Amino acid sequence: MPRDPYEVLGVGRDASEQEIKKAFRQLARELHPDVNAHDPDAEEKFKAAAEAYEILSDAERRATYDRYGHEGLRSGGYAPNFESFGSIGDLFNAFFGGGAFTGRAGPAQGEDIGVAVDIELVEAANGVKTEIAFQAVDRCERCHGNGAEPGTPIETCERCGGAGQLQAVTRTPFGQMVRTMPCDACHGDGRVATQPCRECRGRGRLQVRRELDVDVPAGIADGQRIRLGGRGHAGEAGAPAGDLYVIVNVIEDDRFVREGDHLITSLDVAAPLAALGGTLEVATLDGTASVELAPGTQPGEVMTVRGEGMPALGRGRRGDLRVVVNVVVPHNLDGEQRELMERLNDSLTAENLRSDESMFAKLRRALGSRAA
């Protein structure tokens, strides 16, 4: 159902012609893609504003609407049509002459490229040089990007007179509307080749396969990007190239969980050894490290190995390796083992089983270790 044009423009029913015009211009500028690119509905909103202005700026149409509403306008033969203007930018230029939000004249800059690369956690910790391959638009080497066959002249475009732009005049209920668009003959360059390059057919660019070695810095995290300026698609007619973005995917390591610059791992310890304590070996990114297991170590306790985590990106300092103790209760005991366990169990006293932690402290520790 069509909206009330007064509501669309945000004016009262007693608004003057000047107030209506001012409200429309302000709303239209707010909806222009150069300042409103985040809104995918901007074009439809602009068309609604243009239709509302078309109704209220015409005294006869306004009077018809005030008396009979949209049904009265339709029965009177009014039907807005903005489809021929193309994009919202064309619509805006049609209403305002293209002077308020003009795009950059001349050849367009090259587009950016995104390439994903997979690396191991160890490679993320130490840094790695990796090769990537991708398709890109590159400058034609035969014509050096100007689109002309070598040795042939490049002349001023006759269609646009070298301006690189054309103006189209459209008759609307507002009068004549002028919109500006890139020249379809020279594509905004203002010049054309008399004999197009046979390699690129006058485009000045070709699609090629590129291979590139990329240095991935130590400490990079999963999903981070590396920007290589000017390594994207080539621009038109010598315009700057876009950028290349390398998206780094760090493959999960079954041994470790990363938490910022720290690594978390678990160490299975048999219940008797947890009671006795001792020196154990734990896996690190670069090998193994020794850890001291205190006598009476409880399930979920955390031991810290300093400097065995991930390096901070851009700095040499490394995080820590946090080792969560997983106390394993033996099972499938043979006769001798069962006898030993029974003798141990019979010998335990309340002093052996006493804990300085409350029940709630134990729960918090257990839940905290699971979250880690």
mmCIF file of C-alpha atoms in Angstrom:
data_model
loop_
_atom_site.group_PDB
_atom_site.id
_atom_site.type_symbol
_atom_site.label_atom_id
_atom_site.label_comp_id
_atom_site.label_asym_id
_atom_site.label_seq_id
_atom_site.Cartn_x
_atom_site.Cartn_y
_atom_site.Cartn_z
ATOM 1 C CA MET A 1 0.000 0.000 0.000
ATOM 2 C CA PRO A 2 1.473 3.415 -1.003
ATOM 3 C CA ARG A 3 2.588 5.597 1.885
ATOM 4 C CA ASP A 4 1.279 9.049 2.676
ATOM 5 C CA PRO A 5 3.568 11.503 0.793
ATOM 6 C CA TYR A 6 3.410 13.961 3.699
ATOM 7 C CA GLU A 7 4.669 11.217 6.008
ATOM 8 C CA VAL A 8 7.409 10.193 3.559
ATOM 9 C CA LEU A 9 8.801 13.751 3.362
ATOM 10 C CA GLY A 10 8.153 14.472 7.022
ATOM 11 C CA VAL A 11 6.114 17.637 6.451
ATOM 12 C CA GLY A 12 2.714 18.796 7.636
ATOM 13 C CA ARG A 13 -0.340 19.004 5.409
ATOM 14 C CA ASP A 14 -0.112 22.789 5.480
ATOM 15 C CA ALA A 15 3.541 22.798 4.315
ATOM 16 C CA SER A 16 4.463 25.430 1.746
ATOM 17 C CA GLU A 17 5.981 24.639 -1.648
ATOM 18 C CA GLN A 18 9.368 25.814 -0.379
ATOM 19 C CA GLU A 19 9.162 23.595 2.723
ATOM 20 C CA ILE A 20 8.276 20.578 0.595
ATOM 21 C CA LYS A 21 11.176 21.210 -1.758
ATOM 22 C CA LYS A 22 13.625 21.676 1.131
ATOM 23 C CA ALA A 23 12.438 18.493 2.859
ATOM 24 C CA PHE A 24 12.794 16.460 -0.341
ATOM 25 C CA ARG A 25 16.303 17.719 -1.086
ATOM 26 C CA GLN A 26 17.463 16.975 2.454
ATOM 27 C CA LEU A 27 15.947 13.491 2.448
ATOM 28 C CA ALA A 28 17.302 12.702 -1.005
ATOM 29 C CA ARG A 29 20.840 13.639 -0.011
ATOM 30 C CA GLU A 30 20.612 11.452 3.095
ATOM 31 C CA LEU A 31 19.622 8.504 0.885
ATOM 32 C CA HIS A 32 22.422 8.931 -1.665
ATOM 33 C CA PRO A 33 24.708 5.826 -1.825
ATOM 34 C CA ASP A 34 27.868 7.894 -1.218
ATOM 35 C CA VAL A 35 26.662 8.614 2.329
ATOM 36 C CA ASN A 36 24.228 5.739 2.852
ATOM 37 C CA ALA A 37 26.003 2.677 1.451
ATOM 38 C CA HIS A 38 25.057 0.577 4.479
ATOM 39 C CA ASP A 39 21.340 0.645 3.610
ATOM 40 C CA PRO A 40 20.357 -1.858 0.860
ATOM 41 C CA ASP A 41 16.884 -0.283 0.697
ATOM 42 C CA ALA A 42 18.186 3.221 -0.083
ATOM 43 C CA GLU A 43 17.084 3.093 -3.737
ATOM 44 C CA GLU A 44 13.508 2.145 -2.891
ATOM 45 C CA LYS A 45 13.385 4.822 -0.194
ATOM 46 C CA PHE A 46 14.643 7.420 -2.686
ATOM 47 C CA LYS A 47 12.006 6.390 -5.222
ATOM 48 C CA ALA A 48 9.336 6.728 -2.539
ATOM 49 C CA ALA A 49 10.633 10.209 -1.689
ATOM 50 C CA ALA A 50 10.708 11.181 -5.371
ATOM 51 C CA GLU A 51 7.130 9.978 -5.852
ATOM 52 C CA ALA A 52 5.999 11.898 -2.755
ATOM 53 C CA TYR A 53 7.684 15.064 -4.038
ATOM 54 C CA GLU A 54 6.189 14.611 -7.499
ATOM 55 C CA ILE A 55 2.728 14.521 -5.927
ATOM 56 C CA LEU A 56 3.116 17.402 -3.464
ATOM 57 C CA SER A 57 5.084 19.747 -5.719
ATOM 58 C CA ASP A 58 2.281 19.802 -8.289
ATOM 59 C CA ALA A 59 -0.658 21.884 -7.024
ATOM 60 C CA GLU A 60 -3.272 19.942 -9.001
ATOM 61 C CA ARG A 61 -1.962 16.513 -7.959
ATOM 62 C CA ARG A 62 -1.653 17.647 -4.353
ATOM 63 C CA ALA A 63 -5.248 18.832 -4.296
ATOM 64 C CA THR A 64 -6.396 15.534 -5.824
ATOM 65 C CA TYR A 65 -4.486 13.546 -3.240
ATOM 66 C CA ASP A 66 -5.757 15.681 -0.351
ATOM 67 C CA ARG A 67 -9.316 15.016 -1.464
ATOM 68 C CA TYR A 68 -9.261 11.438 -2.798
ATOM 69 C CA GLY A 69 -5.919 9.906 -1.774
ATOM 70 C CA HIS A 70 -3.846 7.580 -3.976
ATOM 71 C CA GLU A 71 -6.972 6.089 -5.536
ATOM 72 C CA GLY A 72 -7.905 9.490 -6.889
ATOM 73 C CA LEU A 73 -4.443 9.914 -8.442
ATOM 74 C CA ARG A 74 -4.629 6.495 -10.135
ATOM 75 C CA SER A 75 -8.076 7.152 -11.530
ATOM 76 C CA GLY A 76 -6.742 10.446 -12.857
ATOM 77 C CA GLY A 77 -4.024 8.665 -14.836
ATOM 78 C CA TYR A 78 -1.026 9.418 -12.603
ATOM 79 C CA ALA A 79 1.574 6.620 -12.452
ATOM 80 C CA PRO A 80 5.141 7.362 -11.340
ATOM 81 C CA ASN A 81 7.897 5.706 -13.393
ATOM 82 C CA PHE A 82 11.517 6.002 -12.327
ATOM 83 C CA GLU A 83 12.782 2.720 -13.759
ATOM 84 C CA SER A 84 14.347 4.349 -16.817
ATOM 85 C CA PHE A 85 16.821 6.210 -14.612
ATOM 86 C CA GLY A 86 18.717 3.028 -13.674
ATOM 87 C CA SER A 87 20.623 3.267 -10.384
ATOM 88 C CA ILE A 88 19.937 5.564 -7.459
ATOM 89 C CA GLY A 89 22.982 7.577 -8.516
ATOM 90 C CA ASP A 90 21.306 8.232 -11.871
ATOM 91 C CA LEU A 91 18.097 9.177 -10.076
ATOM 92 C CA PHE A 92 19.940 11.619 -7.866
ATOM 93 C CA ASN A 93 21.744 13.194 -10.814
ATOM 94 C CA ALA A 94 18.444 13.482 -12.642
ATOM 95 C CA PHE A 95 16.917 15.523 -9.830
ATOM 96 C CA PHE A 96 19.980 17.582 -8.879
ATOM 97 C CA GLY A 97 22.053 17.731 -12.035
ATOM 98 C CA GLY A 98 24.902 15.535 -10.758
ATOM 99 C CA GLY A 99 26.655 18.390 -9.026
ATOM 100 C CA ALA A 100 26.360 17.341 -5.402
ATOM 101 C CA PHE A 101 27.824 13.827 -5.443
ATOM 102 C CA THR A 102 29.994 13.408 -8.509
ATOM 103 C CA GLY A 103 32.112 10.300 -8.862
ATOM 104 C CA ARG A 104 35.791 10.301 -9.717
ATOM 105 C CA ALA A 105 36.251 11.094 -13.386
ATOM 106 C CA GLY A 106 38.557 9.044 -15.550
ATOM 107 C CA PRO A 107 39.617 5.387 -15.465
ATOM 108 C CA ALA A 108 38.544 3.308 -12.487
ATOM 109 C CA GLN A 109 40.969 1.929 -9.920
ATOM 110 C CA GLY A 110 41.443 -1.844 -9.909
ATOM 111 C CA GLU A 111 39.355 -4.048 -7.631
ATOM 112 C CA ASP A 112 40.712 -5.789 -4.540
ATOM 113 C CA ILE A 113 41.364 -9.554 -4.441
ATOM 114 C CA GLY A 114 40.868 -11.917 -1.518
ATOM 115 C CA VAL A 115 42.783 -15.202 -1.269
ATOM 116 C CA ALA A 116 42.593 -17.730 1.585
ATOM 117 C CA VAL A 117 45.579 -19.750 2.792
ATOM 118 C CA ASP A 118 45.704 -22.619 5.329
ATOM 119 C CA ILE A 119 48.610 -22.946 7.768
ATOM 120 C CA GLU A 120 49.382 -25.147 10.772
ATOM 121 C CA LEU A 121 49.404 -23.821 14.336
ATOM 122 C CA VAL A 122 53.164 -24.405 14.509
ATOM 123 C CA GLU A 123 53.594 -22.280 11.377
ATOM 124 C CA ALA A 124 51.434 -19.555 12.922
ATOM 125 C CA ALA A 125 53.719 -19.613 15.967
ATOM 126 C CA ASN A 126 57.001 -19.441 14.073
ATOM 127 C CA GLY A 127 55.964 -17.567 10.930
ATOM 128 C CA VAL A 128 56.094 -19.101 7.486
ATOM 129 C CA LYS A 129 56.562 -18.216 3.834
ATOM 130 C CA THR A 130 53.774 -19.731 1.769
ATOM 131 C CA GLU A 131 53.002 -19.685 -1.944
ATOM 132 C CA ILE A 132 49.582 -18.649 -3.189
ATOM 133 C CA ALA A 133 48.116 -18.832 -6.697
ATOM 134 C CA PHE A 134 45.162 -16.797 -7.935
ATOM 135 C CA GLN A 135 43.535 -15.269 -11.015
ATOM 136 C CA ALA A 136 43.927 -11.513 -11.513
ATOM 137 C CA VAL A 137 43.355 -8.858 -14.126
ATOM 138 C CA ASP A 138 46.766 -7.516 -15.168
ATOM 139 C CA ARG A 139 48.014 -4.819 -17.493
ATOM 140 C CA CYS A 140 48.454 -5.921 -21.096
ATOM 141 C CA GLU A 141 52.181 -6.019 -21.808
ATOM 142 C CA ARG A 142 51.736 -5.609 -25.558
ATOM 143 C CA CYS A 143 50.037 -2.202 -25.377
ATOM 144 C CA HIS A 144 51.266 -1.299 -21.861
ATOM 145 C CA GLY A 145 47.692 -0.790 -20.784
ATOM 146 C CA ASN A 146 46.656 1.928 -23.243
ATOM 147 C CA GLY A 147 44.559 -0.407 -25.408
ATOM 148 C CA ALA A 148 46.205 0.598 -28.705
ATOM 149 C CA GLU A 149 48.159 -1.589 -31.057
ATOM 150 C CA PRO A 150 51.859 -0.568 -30.710
ATOM 151 C CA GLY A 151 52.777 2.196 -33.140
ATOM 152 C CA THR A 152 49.188 3.371 -33.688
ATOM 153 C CA PRO A 153 47.833 6.696 -32.386
ATOM 154 C CA ILE A 154 45.381 7.346 -29.534
ATOM 155 C CA GLU A 155 42.960 10.151 -30.303
ATOM 156 C CA THR A 156 40.480 12.267 -28.399
ATOM 157 C CA CYS A 157 37.113 10.564 -28.121
ATOM 158 C CA GLU A 158 34.735 12.147 -30.644
ATOM 159 C CA ARG A 159 31.631 11.063 -28.774
ATOM 160 C CA CYS A 160 32.395 12.925 -25.522
ATOM 161 C CA GLY A 161 34.956 15.414 -26.837
ATOM 162 C CA GLY A 162 37.565 14.132 -24.387
ATOM 163 C CA ALA A 163 35.441 14.776 -21.288
ATOM 164 C CA GLY A 164 34.958 11.088 -20.536
ATOM 165 C CA GLN A 165 31.330 11.766 -19.638
ATOM 166 C CA LEU A 166 28.006 12.162 -21.420
ATOM 167 C CA GLN A 167 24.879 13.985 -20.348
ATOM 168 C CA ALA A 168 21.414 12.640 -21.027
ATOM 169 C CA VAL A 169 18.344 14.879 -20.906
ATOM 170 C CA THR A 170 15.049 13.306 -19.814
ATOM 171 C CA ARG A 171 11.668 15.008 -19.768
ATOM 172 C CA THR A 172 9.756 14.400 -16.522
ATOM 173 C CA PRO A 173 6.828 16.050 -14.735
ATOM 174 C CA PHE A 174 9.480 18.243 -13.075
ATOM 175 C CA GLY A 175 10.718 19.531 -16.411
ATOM 176 C CA GLN A 176 13.980 18.536 -18.080
ATOM 177 C CA MET A 177 16.308 16.429 -15.919
ATOM 178 C CA VAL A 178 20.008 16.075 -16.774
ATOM 179 C CA ARG A 179 22.025 13.067 -15.677
ATOM 180 C CA THR A 180 25.737 12.403 -16.214
ATOM 181 C CA MET A 181 27.188 9.007 -17.116
ATOM 182 C CA PRO A 182 30.553 7.631 -18.284
ATOM 183 C CA CYS A 183 31.067 7.780 -22.023
ATOM 184 C CA ASP A 184 30.207 4.423 -23.578
ATOM 185 C CA ALA A 185 32.831 4.860 -26.298
ATOM 186 C CA CYS A 186 35.944 5.629 -24.226
ATOM 187 C CA HIS A 187 34.647 4.295 -20.878
ATOM 188 C CA GLY A 188 35.506 7.525 -19.104
ATOM 189 C CA ASP A 189 39.082 7.881 -20.385
ATOM 190 C CA GLY A 190 38.377 10.643 -22.902
ATOM 191 C CA ARG A 191 40.618 8.958 -25.501
ATOM 192 C CA VAL A 192 40.207 6.020 -27.879
ATOM 193 C CA ALA A 193 42.659 3.873 -29.798
ATOM 194 C CA THR A 194 42.408 4.140 -33.582
ATOM 195 C CA GLN A 195 43.518 0.494 -33.807
ATOM 196 C CA PRO A 196 42.754 -1.640 -30.727
ATOM 197 C CA CYS A 197 45.490 -3.905 -29.368
ATOM 198 C CA ARG A 198 45.095 -7.382 -30.837
ATOM 199 C CA GLU A 199 46.205 -9.023 -27.573
ATOM 200 C CA CYS A 200 43.669 -7.437 -25.230
ATOM 201 C CA ARG A 201 41.205 -6.191 -27.904
ATOM 202 C CA GLY A 202 41.592 -2.629 -26.748
ATOM 203 C CA ARG A 203 40.774 -3.229 -23.093
ATOM 204 C CA GLY A 204 44.326 -2.656 -21.891
ATOM 205 C CA ARG A 205 44.022 -5.540 -19.407
ATOM 206 C CA LEU A 206 44.081 -9.328 -19.458
ATOM 207 C CA GLN A 207 43.228 -12.069 -16.982
ATOM 208 C CA VAL A 208 46.342 -13.916 -15.842
ATOM 209 C CA ARG A 209 47.350 -16.501 -13.258
ATOM 210 C CA ARG A 210 49.665 -15.156 -10.573
ATOM 211 C CA GLU A 211 51.858 -16.998 -8.091
ATOM 212 C CA LEU A 212 53.208 -15.131 -5.102
ATOM 213 C CA ASP A 213 55.237 -15.894 -1.977
ATOM 214 C CA VAL A 214 53.627 -14.395 1.114
ATOM 215 C CA ASP A 215 55.397 -13.941 4.451
ATOM 216 C CA VAL A 216 52.992 -14.867 7.239
ATOM 217 C CA PRO A 217 54.190 -13.237 10.468
ATOM 218 C CA ALA A 218 54.660 -15.186 13.689
ATOM 219 C CA GLY A 219 51.705 -14.909 16.047
ATOM 220 C CA ILE A 220 49.009 -14.418 13.438
ATOM 221 C CA ALA A 221 45.555 -15.595 14.494
ATOM 222 C CA ASP A 222 42.885 -17.503 12.611
ATOM 223 C CA GLY A 223 40.875 -15.224 10.321
ATOM 224 C CA GLN A 224 43.347 -12.325 10.297
ATOM 225 C CA ARG A 225 44.231 -10.709 6.966
ATOM 226 C CA ILE A 226 47.502 -9.662 5.387
ATOM 227 C CA ARG A 227 47.186 -6.664 3.047
ATOM 228 C CA LEU A 228 49.520 -6.376 0.070
ATOM 229 C CA GLY A 229 49.015 -2.963 -1.487
ATOM 230 C CA GLY A 230 48.828 -2.719 -5.258
ATOM 231 C CA ARG A 231 48.777 -6.504 -5.801
ATOM 232 C CA GLY A 232 45.093 -6.677 -6.739
ATOM 233 C CA HIS A 233 43.442 -6.266 -10.143
ATOM 234 C CA ALA A 234 45.062 -3.704 -12.436
ATOM 235 C CA GLY A 235 43.235 -0.413 -12.894
ATOM 236 C CA GLU A 236 41.850 0.836 -16.179
ATOM 237 C CA ALA A 237 44.145 2.782 -18.518
ATOM 238 C CA GLY A 238 46.967 3.129 -15.997
ATOM 239 C CA ALA A 239 44.801 3.775 -12.926
ATOM 240 C CA PRO A 240 46.158 2.330 -9.638
ATOM 241 C CA ALA A 241 45.763 -1.366 -8.984
ATOM 242 C CA GLY A 242 43.652 -2.705 -6.134
ATOM 243 C CA ASP A 243 45.006 -4.497 -3.079
ATOM 244 C CA LEU A 244 45.481 -8.181 -2.345
ATOM 245 C CA TYR A 245 44.116 -9.502 0.952
ATOM 246 C CA VAL A 246 45.407 -12.868 2.175
ATOM 247 C CA ILE A 247 42.981 -14.384 4.702
ATOM 248 C CA VAL A 248 44.848 -16.757 7.007
ATOM 249 C CA ASN A 249 43.079 -19.899 8.231
ATOM 250 C CA VAL A 250 44.958 -21.554 11.112
ATOM 251 C CA ILE A 251 44.177 -25.287 11.150
ATOM 252 C CA GLU A 252 43.126 -26.595 14.571
ATOM 253 C CA ASP A 253 45.785 -28.587 16.435
ATOM 254 C CA ASP A 254 44.425 -31.590 18.356
ATOM 255 C CA ARG A 255 46.956 -31.018 21.128
ATOM 256 C CA PHE A 256 46.282 -27.370 21.932
ATOM 257 C CA VAL A 257 43.555 -24.787 22.348
ATOM 258 C CA ARG A 258 44.609 -21.206 21.688
ATOM 259 C CA GLU A 259 43.489 -18.420 24.009
ATOM 260 C CA GLY A 260 45.045 -15.162 22.845
ATOM 261 C CA ASP A 261 48.809 -15.595 23.184
ATOM 262 C CA HIS A 262 48.422 -18.593 25.524
ATOM 263 C CA LEU A 263 48.042 -22.274 24.691
ATOM 264 C CA ILE A 264 46.057 -24.778 26.740
ATOM 265 C CA THR A 265 46.697 -28.511 26.755
ATOM 266 C CA SER A 266 45.726 -31.446 28.961
ATOM 267 C CA LEU A 267 47.953 -34.033 30.621
ATOM 268 C CA ASP A 268 46.611 -37.452 31.598
ATOM 269 C CA VAL A 269 48.004 -38.552 34.968
ATOM 270 C CA ALA A 270 47.224 -41.857 36.692
ATOM 271 C CA ALA A 271 45.616 -41.392 40.089
ATOM 272 C CA PRO A 272 48.517 -43.032 42.015
ATOM 273 C CA LEU A 273 51.040 -40.758 40.304
ATOM 274 C CA ALA A 274 48.902 -37.705 41.021
ATOM 275 C CA ALA A 275 49.035 -38.726 44.691
ATOM 276 C CA LEU A 276 52.800 -39.317 44.669
ATOM 277 C CA GLY A 277 53.876 -36.446 42.400
ATOM 278 C CA GLY A 278 56.868 -36.466 40.071
ATOM 279 C CA THR A 279 58.509 -34.993 36.994
ATOM 280 C CA LEU A 280 56.592 -35.408 33.743
ATOM 281 C CA GLU A 281 57.048 -34.454 30.104
ATOM 282 C CA VAL A 282 54.374 -32.385 28.338
ATOM 283 C CA ALA A 283 54.117 -31.647 24.621
ATOM 284 C CA THR A 284 54.907 -28.116 23.408
ATOM 285 C CA LEU A 285 54.789 -26.581 19.936
ATOM 286 C CA ASP A 286 58.532 -27.099 19.502
ATOM 287 C CA GLY A 287 58.950 -30.436 21.305
ATOM 288 C CA THR A 288 58.510 -31.244 24.991
ATOM 289 C CA ALA A 289 59.004 -29.547 28.353
ATOM 290 C CA SER A 290 59.386 -30.898 31.895
ATOM 291 C CA VAL A 291 56.752 -30.087 34.512
ATOM 292 C CA GLU A 292 56.780 -30.810 38.236
ATOM 293 C CA LEU A 293 53.673 -32.560 39.439
ATOM 294 C CA ALA A 294 53.171 -31.773 43.113
ATOM 295 C CA PRO A 295 52.160 -34.667 45.434
ATOM 296 C CA GLY A 296 48.412 -34.755 45.877
ATOM 297 C CA THR A 297 47.642 -32.904 42.626
ATOM 298 C CA GLN A 298 43.867 -32.781 42.110
ATOM 299 C CA PRO A 299 41.858 -33.162 38.885
ATOM 300 C CA GLY A 300 41.606 -29.917 36.929
ATOM 301 C CA GLU A 301 44.616 -28.225 38.529
ATOM 302 C CA VAL A 302 46.607 -26.092 36.117
ATOM 303 C CA MET A 303 50.377 -25.988 35.761
ATOM 304 C CA THR A 304 51.980 -23.158 33.807
ATOM 305 C CA VAL A 305 55.012 -23.439 31.531
ATOM 306 C CA ARG A 306 56.275 -19.929 30.932
ATOM 307 C CA GLY A 307 57.106 -18.768 27.399
ATOM 308 C CA GLU A 308 55.821 -21.879 25.592
ATOM 309 C CA GLY A 309 52.694 -20.270 24.166
ATOM 310 C CA MET A 310 52.190 -18.165 21.017
ATOM 311 C CA PRO A 311 54.240 -15.063 20.222
ATOM 312 C CA ALA A 312 52.445 -11.747 20.349
ATOM 313 C CA LEU A 313 51.932 -10.485 16.784
ATOM 314 C CA GLY A 314 54.572 -7.872 16.012
ATOM 315 C CA ARG A 315 56.406 -8.467 19.299
ATOM 316 C CA GLY A 316 58.866 -11.167 20.380
ATOM 317 C CA ARG A 317 57.308 -11.978 23.762
ATOM 318 C CA ARG A 318 55.567 -15.353 23.916
ATOM 319 C CA GLY A 319 52.581 -16.366 25.983
ATOM 320 C CA ASP A 320 52.431 -19.365 28.314
ATOM 321 C CA LEU A 321 51.459 -23.004 28.016
ATOM 322 C CA ARG A 322 48.773 -23.930 30.552
ATOM 323 C CA VAL A 323 48.639 -27.624 31.391
ATOM 324 C CA VAL A 324 45.338 -28.905 32.813
ATOM 325 C CA VAL A 325 45.810 -32.097 34.845
ATOM 326 C CA ASN A 326 43.376 -34.872 33.977
ATOM 327 C CA VAL A 327 43.572 -37.461 36.747
ATOM 328 C CA VAL A 328 42.801 -40.886 35.265
ATOM 329 C CA VAL A 329 41.323 -43.552 37.557
ATOM 330 C CA PRO A 330 42.722 -46.987 36.615
ATOM 331 C CA HIS A 331 40.304 -49.663 35.391
ATOM 332 C CA ASN A 332 40.472 -53.277 34.158
ATOM 333 C CA LEU A 333 42.683 -54.161 37.150
ATOM 334 C CA ASP A 334 44.205 -57.638 37.400
ATOM 335 C CA GLY A 335 44.231 -59.575 40.631
ATOM 336 C CA GLU A 336 47.532 -58.224 41.945
ATOM 337 C CA GLN A 337 46.661 -54.640 41.080
ATOM 338 C CA ARG A 338 43.282 -54.976 42.759
ATOM 339 C CA GLU A 339 44.892 -56.351 45.915
ATOM 340 C CA LEU A 340 47.317 -53.418 45.994
ATOM 341 C CA MET A 341 44.493 -50.937 45.522
ATOM 342 C CA GLU A 342 42.469 -52.571 48.301
ATOM 343 C CA ARG A 343 45.430 -52.414 50.659
ATOM 344 C CA LEU A 344 45.929 -48.741 49.759
ATOM 345 C CA ASN A 345 42.255 -47.958 50.257
ATOM 346 C CA ASP A 346 42.212 -49.710 53.653
ATOM 347 C CA SER A 347 45.229 -47.734 54.758
ATOM 348 C CA LEU A 348 43.797 -44.299 53.927
ATOM 349 C CA THR A 349 42.689 -42.083 56.802
ATOM 350 C CA ALA A 350 40.615 -38.918 57.012
ATOM 351 C CA GLU A 351 43.840 -36.926 56.985
ATOM 352 C CA ASN A 352 44.731 -38.382 53.583
ATOM 353 C CA LEU A 353 41.373 -37.346 52.143
ATOM 354 C CA ARG A 354 41.038 -33.942 53.794
ATOM 355 C CA SER A 355 40.851 -30.991 51.410
ATOM 356 C CA ASP A 356 41.383 -27.299 52.128
ATOM 357 C CA GLU A 357 38.864 -26.435 49.411
ATOM 358 C CA SER A 358 35.166 -26.102 49.962
ATOM 359 C CA MET A 359 32.716 -27.969 47.771
ATOM 360 C CA PHE A 360 31.859 -24.761 45.900
ATOM 361 C CA ALA A 361 35.534 -23.972 45.335
ATOM 362 C CA LYS A 362 36.017 -27.428 43.848
ATOM 363 C CA LEU A 363 33.041 -26.914 41.532
ATOM 364 C CA ARG A 364 34.311 -23.508 40.409
ATOM 365 C CA ARG A 365 37.746 -24.950 39.699
ATOM 366 C CA ALA A 366 36.340 -27.899 37.791
ATOM 367 C CA LEU A 367 33.976 -25.770 35.731
ATOM 368 C CA GLY A 368 36.710 -23.194 35.104
ATOM 369 C CA SER A 369 39.097 -25.835 33.779
ATOM 370 C CA ARG A 370 36.380 -27.161 31.452
ATOM 371 C CA ALA A 371 35.747 -23.660 30.107
ATOM 372 C CA ALA A 372 39.459 -23.236 29.421
#
